[in-house]
mmCIF file of C-alpha atoms in Angstrom:
data_model
loop_
_atom_site.group_PDB
_atom_site.id
_atom_site.type_symbol
_atom_site.label_atom_id
_atom_site.label_comp_id
_atom_site.label_asym_id
_atom_site.label_seq_id
_atom_site.Cartn_x
_atom_site.Cartn_y
_atom_site.Cartn_z
ATOM 1 C CA MET A 917 -14.730 -7.560 -7.459
ATOM 2 C CA TRP A 918 -16.190 -6.968 -3.830
ATOM 3 C CA PRO A 919 -13.864 -9.952 -2.394
ATOM 4 C CA LEU A 920 -10.886 -8.169 -3.923
ATOM 5 C CA TYR A 921 -11.632 -5.116 -2.219
ATOM 6 C CA ALA A 922 -12.168 -6.697 1.130
ATOM 7 C CA ALA A 923 -8.762 -8.436 0.663
ATOM 8 C CA GLY A 924 -7.238 -4.893 -0.015
ATOM 9 C CA PHE A 925 -8.931 -3.611 3.206
ATOM 10 C CA THR A 926 -7.744 -6.583 5.090
ATOM 11 C CA THR A 927 -3.958 -6.128 4.396
ATOM 12 C CA ALA A 928 -4.152 -2.443 4.970
ATOM 13 C CA PHE A 929 -6.234 -2.874 8.304
ATOM 14 C CA GLY A 930 -3.804 -5.549 9.290
ATOM 15 C CA ALA A 931 -0.745 -3.281 8.575
ATOM 16 C CA HIS A 932 -1.782 -0.263 10.363
ATOM 17 C CA GLY A 933 -4.069 -1.458 12.758
ATOM 18 C CA ILE A 934 -1.536 -3.656 14.727
ATOM 19 C CA ALA A 935 1.483 -1.334 14.145
ATOM 20 C CA ALA A 936 -0.315 1.814 15.637
ATOM 21 C CA ASN A 937 -1.449 -0.171 18.582
ATOM 22 C CA PHE A 938 1.509 -2.336 19.666
ATOM 23 C CA GLY A 939 2.576 -0.179 22.449
ATOM 24 C CA ALA A 940 -0.851 0.371 23.893
ATOM 25 C CA GLY A 941 -1.361 -3.502 23.917
ATOM 26 C CA ASP A 942 1.573 -4.526 25.732
ATOM 27 C CA ARG A 943 3.563 -2.203 28.181
ATOM 28 C CA ASP A 944 6.900 -4.265 27.698
ATOM 29 C CA LEU A 945 6.954 -3.123 24.221
ATOM 30 C CA VAL A 946 6.904 0.270 25.072
ATOM 31 C CA GLU A 947 9.890 -0.249 27.461
ATOM 32 C CA SER A 948 11.761 -1.982 24.557
ATOM 33 C CA VAL A 949 12.265 0.344 21.548
ATOM 34 C CA LEU A 950 14.430 -2.007 19.872
ATOM 35 C CA TYR A 951 12.124 -5.092 20.140
ATOM 36 C CA LEU A 952 9.140 -2.749 18.907
ATOM 37 C CA GLY A 953 11.392 -1.702 16.081
ATOM 38 C CA VAL A 954 11.693 -5.172 14.832
ATOM 39 C CA LEU A 955 8.285 -6.157 15.330
ATOM 40 C CA LEU A 956 7.119 -3.022 13.006
ATOM 41 C CA ALA A 957 9.827 -3.860 10.426
ATOM 42 C CA LEU A 958 8.860 -7.807 10.159
ATOM 43 C CA TYR A 959 5.537 -7.209 8.170
ATOM 44 C CA ASP A 960 7.210 -4.943 5.802
ATOM 45 C CA GLY A 961 10.558 -6.790 5.619
ATOM 46 C CA ALA A 962 8.473 -9.784 4.600
ATOM 47 C CA GLU A 963 6.541 -8.039 1.853
ATOM 48 C CA VAL A 964 9.643 -6.655 0.438
ATOM 49 C CA VAL A 965 11.191 -9.831 0.029
ATOM 50 C CA LEU A 966 8.132 -12.318 -0.982
ATOM 51 C CA LYS A 967 5.798 -10.184 -3.030
ATOM 52 C CA PRO A 968 7.754 -10.533 -6.357
ATOM 53 C CA VAL A 969 7.880 -14.129 -5.606
ATOM 54 C CA PHE A 970 4.160 -14.573 -5.018
ATOM 55 C CA GLY A 971 3.298 -12.459 -7.859
ATOM 56 C CA THR A 972 5.453 -14.788 -10.174
ATOM 57 C CA LEU A 973 3.546 -17.746 -8.592
ATOM 58 C CA ALA A 974 0.349 -16.204 -9.287
ATOM 59 C CA ASP A 975 1.210 -16.198 -12.985
ATOM 60 C CA ALA A 976 2.206 -19.807 -12.851
ATOM 61 C CA VAL A 977 -0.745 -21.422 -10.904
ATOM 62 C CA GLY A 978 -3.436 -18.817 -11.264
ATOM 63 C CA ALA A 979 -4.064 -15.615 -9.034
ATOM 64 C CA LYS A 980 -7.122 -17.074 -7.085
ATOM 65 C CA PRO A 981 -5.190 -19.836 -5.536
ATOM 66 C CA VAL A 982 -2.518 -17.584 -4.257
ATOM 67 C CA LEU A 983 -5.178 -15.107 -3.309
ATOM 68 C CA VAL A 984 -7.042 -17.639 -1.105
ATOM 69 C CA GLY A 985 -4.044 -19.293 0.167
ATOM 70 C CA GLY A 986 -2.519 -15.969 1.163
ATOM 71 C CA LEU A 987 -5.967 -15.136 3.064
ATOM 72 C CA VAL A 988 -6.004 -18.426 4.843
ATOM 73 C CA GLY A 989 -2.296 -17.881 5.779
ATOM 74 C CA PHE A 990 -2.949 -14.493 7.299
ATOM 75 C CA ALA A 991 -5.750 -16.041 9.285
ATOM 76 C CA VAL A 992 -3.617 -19.118 10.597
ATOM 77 C CA ALA A 993 -0.724 -16.711 11.323
ATOM 78 C CA SER A 994 -2.822 -14.443 13.471
ATOM 79 C CA ALA A 995 -4.468 -17.442 15.457
ATOM 80 C CA PRO A 996 -1.508 -18.792 17.464
ATOM 81 C CA PHE A 997 -1.234 -15.541 19.429
ATOM 82 C CA VAL A 998 -4.838 -15.616 20.050
ATOM 83 C CA LEU A 999 -4.592 -19.112 21.436
ATOM 84 C CA VAL A 1000 -1.270 -18.680 23.444
ATOM 85 C CA ARG A 1001 -1.634 -15.345 24.376
ATOM 86 C CA ASP A 1002 2.253 -14.869 24.670
ATOM 87 C CA PRO A 1003 3.782 -11.672 23.733
ATOM 88 C CA GLY A 1004 6.857 -13.736 22.903
ATOM 89 C CA TRP A 1005 4.814 -15.158 20.051
ATOM 90 C CA LEU A 1006 4.345 -11.682 18.266
ATOM 91 C CA TRP A 1007 7.253 -11.739 16.202
ATOM 92 C CA ALA A 1008 6.051 -15.036 14.746
ATOM 93 C CA ALA A 1009 2.629 -13.918 14.148
ATOM 94 C CA ARG A 1010 3.864 -10.584 12.475
ATOM 95 C CA LEU A 1011 6.222 -12.337 10.163
ATOM 96 C CA GLY A 1012 3.557 -14.713 9.225
ATOM 97 C CA GLN A 1013 1.034 -12.010 8.578
ATOM 98 C CA GLY A 1014 3.461 -10.022 6.258
ATOM 99 C CA ALA A 1015 4.510 -13.412 4.350
ATOM 100 C CA ALA A 1016 0.727 -13.990 3.762
ATOM 101 C CA ALA A 1017 -0.217 -10.433 2.628
ATOM 102 C CA SER A 1018 2.762 -10.782 0.335
ATOM 103 C CA ALA A 1019 0.844 -13.582 -1.097
ATOM 104 C CA PHE A 1020 -2.780 -12.032 -1.573
ATOM 105 C CA SER A 1021 -1.876 -8.308 -2.208
ATOM 106 C CA PRO A 1022 -0.348 -8.817 -5.778
ATOM 107 C CA ALA A 1023 -2.651 -11.625 -6.605
ATOM 108 C CA ALA A 1024 -5.580 -9.274 -5.823
ATOM 109 C CA SER A 1025 -3.993 -6.508 -8.060
ATOM 110 C CA ALA A 1026 -3.446 -8.898 -10.805
ATOM 111 C CA LEU A 1027 -7.089 -10.057 -10.620
ATOM 112 C CA VAL A 1028 -8.414 -6.580 -10.765
ATOM 113 C CA ALA A 1029 -6.875 -6.364 -14.137
ATOM 114 C CA ARG A 1030 -7.724 -9.762 -15.287
ATOM 115 C CA LEU A 1031 -11.392 -9.453 -14.318
ATOM 116 C CA ASN A 1032 -12.087 -6.304 -15.835
ATOM 117 C CA PRO A 1033 -11.722 -4.884 -19.454
ATOM 118 C CA ALA A 1034 -8.819 -2.377 -20.273
ATOM 119 C CA ALA A 1035 -11.406 0.083 -20.751
ATOM 120 C CA LYS A 1036 -12.379 -0.085 -16.834
ATOM 121 C CA HIS A 1037 -9.128 -0.480 -15.357
ATOM 122 C CA GLY A 1038 -9.003 3.151 -14.026
ATOM 123 C CA ARG A 1039 -12.109 2.678 -12.276
ATOM 124 C CA ALA A 1040 -11.463 -0.761 -10.942
ATOM 125 C CA TYR A 1041 -8.055 0.240 -9.496
ATOM 126 C CA GLY A 1042 -9.586 3.441 -8.251
ATOM 127 C CA SER A 1043 -12.207 1.465 -6.380
ATOM 128 C CA TYR A 1044 -9.430 -1.090 -5.095
ATOM 129 C CA GLY A 1045 -7.466 1.708 -3.886
ATOM 130 C CA PHE A 1046 -10.350 3.402 -2.063
ATOM 131 C CA TYR A 1047 -11.142 0.384 0.141
ATOM 132 C CA LYS A 1048 -7.512 -0.203 0.853
ATOM 133 C CA SER A 1049 -7.096 3.542 1.931
ATOM 134 C CA ILE A 1050 -10.089 3.127 4.141
ATOM 135 C CA GLY A 1051 -8.268 0.289 5.729
ATOM 136 C CA TYR A 1052 -5.413 2.444 6.303
ATOM 137 C CA THR A 1053 -7.533 5.078 7.606
ATOM 138 C CA ALA A 1054 -9.569 2.926 9.889
ATOM 139 C CA GLY A 1055 -6.903 0.719 11.076
ATOM 140 C CA PRO A 1056 -5.495 2.789 13.917
ATOM 141 C CA LEU A 1057 -8.869 3.873 15.184
ATOM 142 C CA LEU A 1058 -10.637 0.498 14.995
ATOM 143 C CA GLY A 1059 -7.321 -1.386 16.185
ATOM 144 C CA GLY A 1060 -7.243 0.819 19.149
ATOM 145 C CA VAL A 1061 -10.739 0.303 20.156
ATOM 146 C CA LEU A 1062 -10.325 -3.179 19.913
ATOM 147 C CA VAL A 1063 -7.052 -3.299 22.049
ATOM 148 C CA TRP A 1064 -8.977 -0.901 24.666
ATOM 149 C CA ALA A 1065 -11.635 -3.515 24.824
ATOM 150 C CA GLY A 1066 -9.694 -6.877 24.755
ATOM 151 C CA GLY A 1067 -6.006 -6.041 24.213
ATOM 152 C CA LEU A 1068 -3.786 -7.596 21.225
ATOM 153 C CA THR A 1069 -5.390 -10.828 21.564
ATOM 154 C CA LEU A 1070 -8.867 -9.383 20.527
ATOM 155 C CA LEU A 1071 -7.372 -7.405 17.597
ATOM 156 C CA PHE A 1072 -5.554 -10.670 16.209
ATOM 157 C CA ALA A 1073 -8.634 -12.611 16.807
ATOM 158 C CA VAL A 1074 -10.636 -10.024 14.684
ATOM 159 C CA LEU A 1075 -7.910 -9.980 11.928
ATOM 160 C CA ALA A 1076 -7.890 -13.911 11.864
ATOM 161 C CA VAL A 1077 -11.817 -13.982 11.550
ATOM 162 C CA LEU A 1078 -11.852 -11.151 8.930
ATOM 163 C CA ALA A 1079 -8.965 -12.869 6.892
ATOM 164 C CA GLY A 1080 -11.087 -16.232 6.962
ATOM 165 C CA VAL A 1081 -14.186 -14.784 6.008
ATOM 166 C CA VAL A 1082 -12.796 -12.920 2.969
ATOM 167 C CA ALA A 1083 -11.144 -16.127 2.071
ATOM 168 C CA VAL A 1084 -14.511 -18.153 2.070
ATOM 169 C CA TRP A 1085 -15.939 -15.197 0.000
ATOM 170 C CA ALA A 1086 -13.141 -15.269 -2.305
ATOM 171 C CA VAL A 1087 -13.628 -18.982 -2.997
ATOM 172 C CA LEU A 1088 -17.260 -18.662 -3.461
ATOM 173 C CA ALA A 1089 -17.545 -15.289 -5.514
ATOM 174 C CA VAL A 1090 -14.112 -14.986 -7.215
ATOM 175 C CA PRO A 1091 -14.025 -16.778 -10.852
ATOM 176 C CA VAL A 1092 -11.181 -18.990 -11.598
ATOM 177 C CA VAL A 1093 -8.772 -17.213 -13.991
ATOM 178 C CA ALA A 1094 -6.590 -19.894 -15.477
ATOM 179 C CA PRO A 1095 -2.995 -19.011 -15.946
ATOM 180 C CA LEU A 1096 -2.234 -17.988 -19.421
ATOM 181 C CA PRO A 1097 0.665 -19.747 -21.570
ATOM 182 C CA LYS A 1098 3.818 -17.917 -21.690
ATOM 183 C CA SER A 1099 7.123 -18.230 -23.427
ATOM 184 C CA ARG A 1100 10.269 -19.100 -21.293
ATOM 185 C CA GLN A 1101 11.817 -15.921 -19.668
ATOM 186 C CA THR A 1102 15.452 -15.532 -18.805
ATOM 187 C CA LEU A 1103 16.741 -13.496 -16.038
ATOM 188 C CA LEU A 1104 18.065 -11.123 -18.651
ATOM 189 C CA GLY A 1105 14.642 -10.774 -20.276
ATOM 190 C CA LEU A 1106 13.087 -10.227 -16.815
ATOM 191 C CA ALA A 1107 15.748 -7.450 -16.065
ATOM 192 C CA ARG A 1108 14.960 -5.900 -19.409
ATOM 193 C CA ARG A 1109 11.253 -5.882 -18.569
ATOM 194 C CA LEU A 1110 11.485 -4.345 -15.195
ATOM 195 C CA SER A 1111 14.033 -1.691 -16.504
ATOM 196 C CA ASP A 1112 11.619 -0.676 -19.249
ATOM 197 C CA PRO A 1113 10.390 2.906 -18.965
ATOM 198 C CA ALA A 1114 6.802 1.355 -19.130
ATOM 199 C CA PHE A 1115 7.485 -0.188 -15.943
ATOM 200 C CA VAL A 1116 9.969 2.194 -14.140
ATOM 201 C CA ARG A 1117 7.704 5.526 -14.609
ATOM 202 C CA PRO A 1118 4.420 4.203 -12.977
ATOM 203 C CA VAL A 1119 6.435 2.345 -10.333
ATOM 204 C CA THR A 1120 8.200 5.544 -9.748
ATOM 205 C CA ALA A 1121 5.097 7.394 -9.389
ATOM 206 C CA LEU A 1122 3.732 4.818 -7.065
ATOM 207 C CA ALA A 1123 6.680 4.858 -5.006
ATOM 208 C CA ALA A 1124 6.743 8.600 -4.674
ATOM 209 C CA ALA A 1125 3.003 8.427 -3.619
ATOM 210 C CA THR A 1126 3.786 5.945 -0.822
ATOM 211 C CA ALA A 1127 6.622 7.951 0.325
ATOM 212 C CA ALA A 1128 4.591 11.215 0.769
ATOM 213 C CA LEU A 1129 1.795 9.268 2.433
ATOM 214 C CA SER A 1130 4.322 7.872 4.853
ATOM 215 C CA VAL A 1131 5.866 11.162 5.631
ATOM 216 C CA GLY A 1132 2.309 12.811 5.839
ATOM 217 C CA VAL A 1133 1.172 10.230 8.527
ATOM 218 C CA GLY A 1134 4.464 10.131 10.284
ATOM 219 C CA PHE A 1135 5.750 13.646 10.296
ATOM 220 C CA LEU A 1136 2.538 16.076 10.063
ATOM 221 C CA PRO A 1137 1.738 15.456 13.655
ATOM 222 C CA LEU A 1138 5.282 16.645 14.667
ATOM 223 C CA SER A 1139 4.542 19.982 12.479
ATOM 224 C CA GLY A 1140 1.319 20.316 14.249
ATOM 225 C CA ALA A 1141 2.673 20.055 17.649
ATOM 226 C CA ALA A 1142 5.308 22.629 16.554
ATOM 227 C CA ALA A 1143 2.528 24.837 15.641
ATOM 228 C CA SER A 1144 1.010 24.302 19.162
ATOM 229 C CA LEU A 1145 -2.024 22.240 17.719
ATOM 230 C CA PRO A 1146 -3.665 19.762 20.291
ATOM 231 C CA PRO A 1147 -3.388 16.128 19.264
ATOM 232 C CA VAL A 1148 -6.866 15.849 18.250
ATOM 233 C CA ALA A 1149 -6.150 18.523 15.608
ATOM 234 C CA THR A 1150 -3.169 16.795 14.311
ATOM 235 C CA GLY A 1151 -4.905 13.636 14.270
ATOM 236 C CA ALA A 1152 -7.847 15.039 12.268
ATOM 237 C CA ALA A 1153 -5.249 16.396 9.728
ATOM 238 C CA VAL A 1154 -3.889 13.056 9.097
ATOM 239 C CA SER A 1155 -7.270 11.718 8.650
ATOM 240 C CA VAL A 1156 -7.996 14.492 6.123
ATOM 241 C CA LEU A 1157 -4.875 13.199 4.203
ATOM 242 C CA ALA A 1158 -5.909 9.711 4.042
ATOM 243 C CA LEU A 1159 -9.735 10.531 3.238
ATOM 244 C CA CYS A 1160 -8.734 12.752 0.569
ATOM 245 C CA ALA A 1161 -6.406 10.178 -0.894
ATOM 246 C CA ALA A 1162 -9.169 7.499 -0.625
ATOM 247 C CA PHE A 1163 -12.015 9.640 -2.379
ATOM 248 C CA THR A 1164 -9.707 11.010 -5.090
ATOM 249 C CA GLN A 1165 -8.902 7.488 -6.509
ATOM 250 C CA PRO A 1166 -12.496 6.450 -7.930
ATOM 251 C CA ARG A 1167 -12.674 9.825 -9.437
ATOM 252 C CA ALA A 1168 -9.273 9.828 -11.085
ATOM 253 C CA GLY A 1169 -9.915 6.120 -12.204
ATOM 254 C CA ARG A 1170 -13.328 7.291 -13.797
ATOM 255 C CA ALA A 1171 -11.764 10.225 -15.463
ATOM 256 C CA LEU A 1172 -9.067 7.840 -17.106
ATOM 257 C CA ASP A 1173 -11.585 5.461 -18.408
ATOM 258 C CA GLY A 1174 -13.699 8.430 -19.612
ATOM 259 C CA GLY A 1175 -10.692 9.686 -21.788
ATOM 260 C CA ARG A 1176 -10.863 13.015 -19.681
ATOM 261 C CA LEU A 1177 -7.478 12.285 -18.338
ATOM 262 C CA SER A 1178 -4.413 10.468 -19.960
ATOM 263 C CA THR A 1179 -2.185 8.243 -17.805
ATOM 264 C CA ARG A 1180 0.831 10.482 -18.582
ATOM 265 C CA THR A 1181 -0.813 13.707 -17.662
ATOM 266 C CA GLY A 1182 -2.446 12.296 -14.608
ATOM 267 C CA LEU A 1183 0.726 10.961 -13.261
ATOM 268 C CA VAL A 1184 2.763 14.263 -13.954
ATOM 269 C CA VAL A 1185 -0.130 16.258 -12.302
ATOM 270 C CA GLY A 1186 -0.285 13.688 -9.335
ATOM 271 C CA LEU A 1187 3.490 14.108 -8.822
ATOM 272 C CA LEU A 1188 3.282 17.963 -8.999
ATOM 273 C CA VAL A 1189 0.200 18.072 -6.620
ATOM 274 C CA THR A 1190 1.949 15.778 -4.150
ATOM 275 C CA ALA A 1191 5.098 17.976 -4.332
ATOM 276 C CA CYS A 1192 3.352 21.081 -3.601
ATOM 277 C CA GLY A 1193 1.524 19.190 -0.635
ATOM 278 C CA LEU A 1194 4.975 18.397 0.748
ATOM 279 C CA GLY A 1195 6.043 22.142 0.014
ATOM 280 C CA ALA A 1196 3.106 23.320 2.055
ATOM 281 C CA ALA A 1197 4.146 21.230 5.112
ATOM 282 C CA MET A 1198 7.096 23.808 5.131
ATOM 283 C CA LEU A 1199 4.742 26.700 5.871
ATOM 284 C CA PRO A 1200 4.081 27.234 9.797
ATOM 285 C CA GLY A 1201 0.905 27.123 11.438
ATOM 286 C CA VAL A 1202 -2.349 25.224 10.940
ATOM 287 C CA GLY A 1203 -2.639 26.558 7.537
ATOM 288 C CA GLY A 1204 0.436 24.682 6.426
ATOM 289 C CA VAL A 1205 -0.464 21.800 8.117
ATOM 290 C CA LEU A 1206 -4.110 21.375 6.569
ATOM 291 C CA ALA A 1207 -2.807 22.420 2.942
ATOM 292 C CA ALA A 1208 -0.239 19.772 3.041
ATOM 293 C CA ALA A 1209 -2.810 17.106 4.234
ATOM 294 C CA VAL A 1210 -5.317 18.063 1.390
ATOM 295 C CA LEU A 1211 -2.681 18.347 -1.245
ATOM 296 C CA THR A 1212 -0.748 15.237 -0.388
ATOM 297 C CA GLY A 1213 -3.690 13.288 -0.190
ATOM 298 C CA CYS A 1214 -5.279 14.512 -3.335
ATOM 299 C CA GLY A 1215 -2.101 14.000 -5.175
ATOM 300 C CA THR A 1216 -1.214 10.466 -4.157
ATOM 301 C CA GLY A 1217 -4.783 9.606 -4.733
ATOM 302 C CA LEU A 1218 -4.464 10.694 -8.324
ATOM 303 C CA LEU A 1219 -1.109 8.667 -8.721
ATOM 304 C CA THR A 1220 -2.238 5.366 -7.233
ATOM 305 C CA PRO A 1221 -4.969 4.036 -9.568
ATOM 306 C CA LEU A 1222 -3.187 5.680 -12.691
ATOM 307 C CA GLY A 1223 -0.110 4.014 -11.889
ATOM 308 C CA PHE A 1224 -1.697 0.618 -11.375
ATOM 309 C CA ALA A 1225 -3.872 1.025 -14.648
ATOM 310 C CA ALA A 1226 -0.731 2.045 -16.619
ATOM 311 C CA LEU A 1227 1.110 -1.111 -15.414
ATOM 312 C CA ALA A 1228 -1.862 -3.454 -16.253
ATOM 313 C CA ALA A 1229 -2.149 -1.682 -19.526
ATOM 314 C CA ALA A 1230 1.423 -2.279 -20.586
ATOM 315 C CA THR A 1231 2.057 -5.796 -19.190
ATOM 316 C CA PRO A 1232 0.945 -8.870 -21.100
ATOM 317 C CA PRO A 1233 -1.687 -10.547 -19.225
ATOM 318 C CA GLU A 1234 0.511 -13.776 -18.519
ATOM 319 C CA ARG A 1235 2.942 -11.596 -16.721
ATOM 320 C CA LEU A 1236 0.468 -9.528 -14.421
ATOM 321 C CA GLY A 1237 1.292 -11.051 -11.183
ATOM 322 C CA GLN A 1238 4.855 -10.678 -11.601
ATOM 323 C CA THR A 1239 4.602 -7.142 -12.617
ATOM 324 C CA MET A 1240 2.390 -6.322 -9.772
ATOM 325 C CA GLY A 1241 4.548 -8.203 -7.288
ATOM 326 C CA ALA A 1242 7.436 -6.102 -8.404
ATOM 327 C CA ALA A 1243 5.540 -2.986 -8.338
ATOM 328 C CA GLU A 1244 4.378 -3.429 -4.648
ATOM 329 C CA LEU A 1245 7.989 -3.946 -3.971
ATOM 330 C CA GLY A 1246 8.741 -0.574 -5.375
ATOM 331 C CA ARG A 1247 5.859 0.996 -3.298
ATOM 332 C CA GLU A 1248 7.362 -0.754 -0.066
ATOM 333 C CA LEU A 1249 10.710 0.897 -0.852
ATOM 334 C CA GLY A 1250 8.980 4.225 -1.173
ATOM 335 C CA ASP A 1251 7.132 3.778 2.149
ATOM 336 C CA ALA A 1252 10.364 3.064 3.947
ATOM 337 C CA GLY A 1253 12.719 5.405 1.825
ATOM 338 C CA GLY A 1254 10.448 8.646 2.267
ATOM 339 C CA PRO A 1255 10.426 8.865 6.039
ATOM 340 C CA LEU A 1256 14.036 7.865 6.117
ATOM 341 C CA LEU A 1257 15.031 10.647 3.763
ATOM 342 C CA VAL A 1258 13.138 13.062 5.560
ATOM 343 C CA ALA A 1259 14.397 11.891 8.785
ATOM 344 C CA THR A 1260 17.976 12.283 7.693
ATOM 345 C CA VAL A 1261 17.557 15.649 6.500
ATOM 346 C CA ALA A 1262 15.752 16.863 9.543
ATOM 347 C CA ALA A 1263 18.619 15.423 11.777
ATOM 348 C CA ALA A 1264 21.095 17.337 9.745
ATOM 349 C CA ALA A 1265 19.071 20.459 9.577
ATOM 350 C CA THR A 1266 15.447 20.832 10.348
ATOM 351 C CA LEU A 1267 12.217 19.083 9.548
ATOM 352 C CA THR A 1268 11.154 21.940 7.128
ATOM 353 C CA TRP A 1269 14.149 21.181 5.129
ATOM 354 C CA GLY A 1270 13.348 17.520 5.009
ATOM 355 C CA TYR A 1271 10.012 18.438 3.649
ATOM 356 C CA GLY A 1272 11.767 20.511 0.943
ATOM 357 C CA VAL A 1273 14.140 17.988 -0.029
ATOM 358 C CA LEU A 1274 11.204 15.243 -0.816
ATOM 359 C CA ALA A 1275 9.172 17.921 -2.446
ATOM 360 C CA THR A 1276 12.055 18.682 -4.797
ATOM 361 C CA VAL A 1277 12.638 15.042 -5.454
ATOM 362 C CA THR A 1278 9.019 14.406 -6.038
ATOM 363 C CA ALA A 1279 8.795 17.313 -8.584
ATOM 364 C CA LEU A 1280 12.092 16.143 -10.393
ATOM 365 C CA MET A 1281 10.273 12.829 -10.835
ATOM 366 C CA ALA A 1282 7.629 14.506 -12.774
ATOM 367 C CA LEU A 1283 10.302 15.371 -15.430
ATOM 368 C CA VAL A 1284 10.911 11.764 -15.833
ATOM 369 C CA LEU A 1285 7.334 11.248 -16.961
ATOM 370 C CA LEU A 1286 7.578 13.914 -19.362
ATOM 371 C CA GLY A 1287 9.596 11.901 -21.712
ATOM 372 C CA ARG A 1288 8.372 9.455 -24.367
ATOM 373 C CA GLY A 1289 4.987 7.582 -23.922
ATOM 374 C CA THR A 1290 4.453 4.258 -21.994
ATOM 375 C CA ALA A 1291 5.233 1.269 -24.339
ATOM 376 C CA ARG A 1292 4.252 -2.334 -23.896
ATOM 377 C CA LEU A 1293 6.285 -4.229 -21.347
#
């Protein structure tokens, strides 16, 4: 399992480590906001398009080859910028990294389920989410240190080496999991599976979690600045959010496996706690910012492992890659849609109203999960 945890860390560190330090690494990027926006969008754009494709490929040829191939691709995509040291190559490197992450991320998620019995899925996904959250948390800080020491070239070099080492580790330590025979699937059958409540409900919860995390990371610093908090304090609040999400996930997974928490109850509670966190962000001052960070982190940390465990439990093993790829697409849409919704409302009214609208939407999502239990996909 450790190479899978390392793969989760790699994709998270690669996403946030570079995105948070583009401007610091090249002054020309700061002067061109449009180019910077394109560079930031390339990684996520590639993931939105390709994750379902590579998830389906993992079912067809086996998850391990797709995992290893994606990690190797990530290393190869990072290397040209190191060798050429030309900012003009950034777009190609970032697009290549996003495409490669689209391969090994759903493959790793599928392997977490295939390599663990159903009774341990909660703990397995909780641990996987923990190390991925550590990558998101450490990425901006470690990336900033690397950029300060050697510019974007050093950061890309470290990412290339990291992905290469994890690829070798996966080759040596991850067992071969042969693809399972499966019946022919029509487009209509795929549409029915992906519209089944057993898929829609966990993915809705996962999308809500990523939306809330993105809003917290992106907008809580603005709320802190409005409350006259120094940048160090607002940065600490964001770190508290990420750490609460990281440390909640393994505990939620163990509670699920131990029968102390059901998937349905956990997802509903997670959505409600997340909604309370977004509501707390509406409160003025340091108390509102800190309460928002803690509650949003704990709520999303509860949602993530339970959502993936629910998907794994409801999906035939031969379709795990396809399901995880489609679920990752839902998360990416939440990652983009949450900040977009809050920003749109804030532009028309205030940021406080933006938090309130997303909190209301998140609370309403809990009602969706109060329906019938999850059926097999």
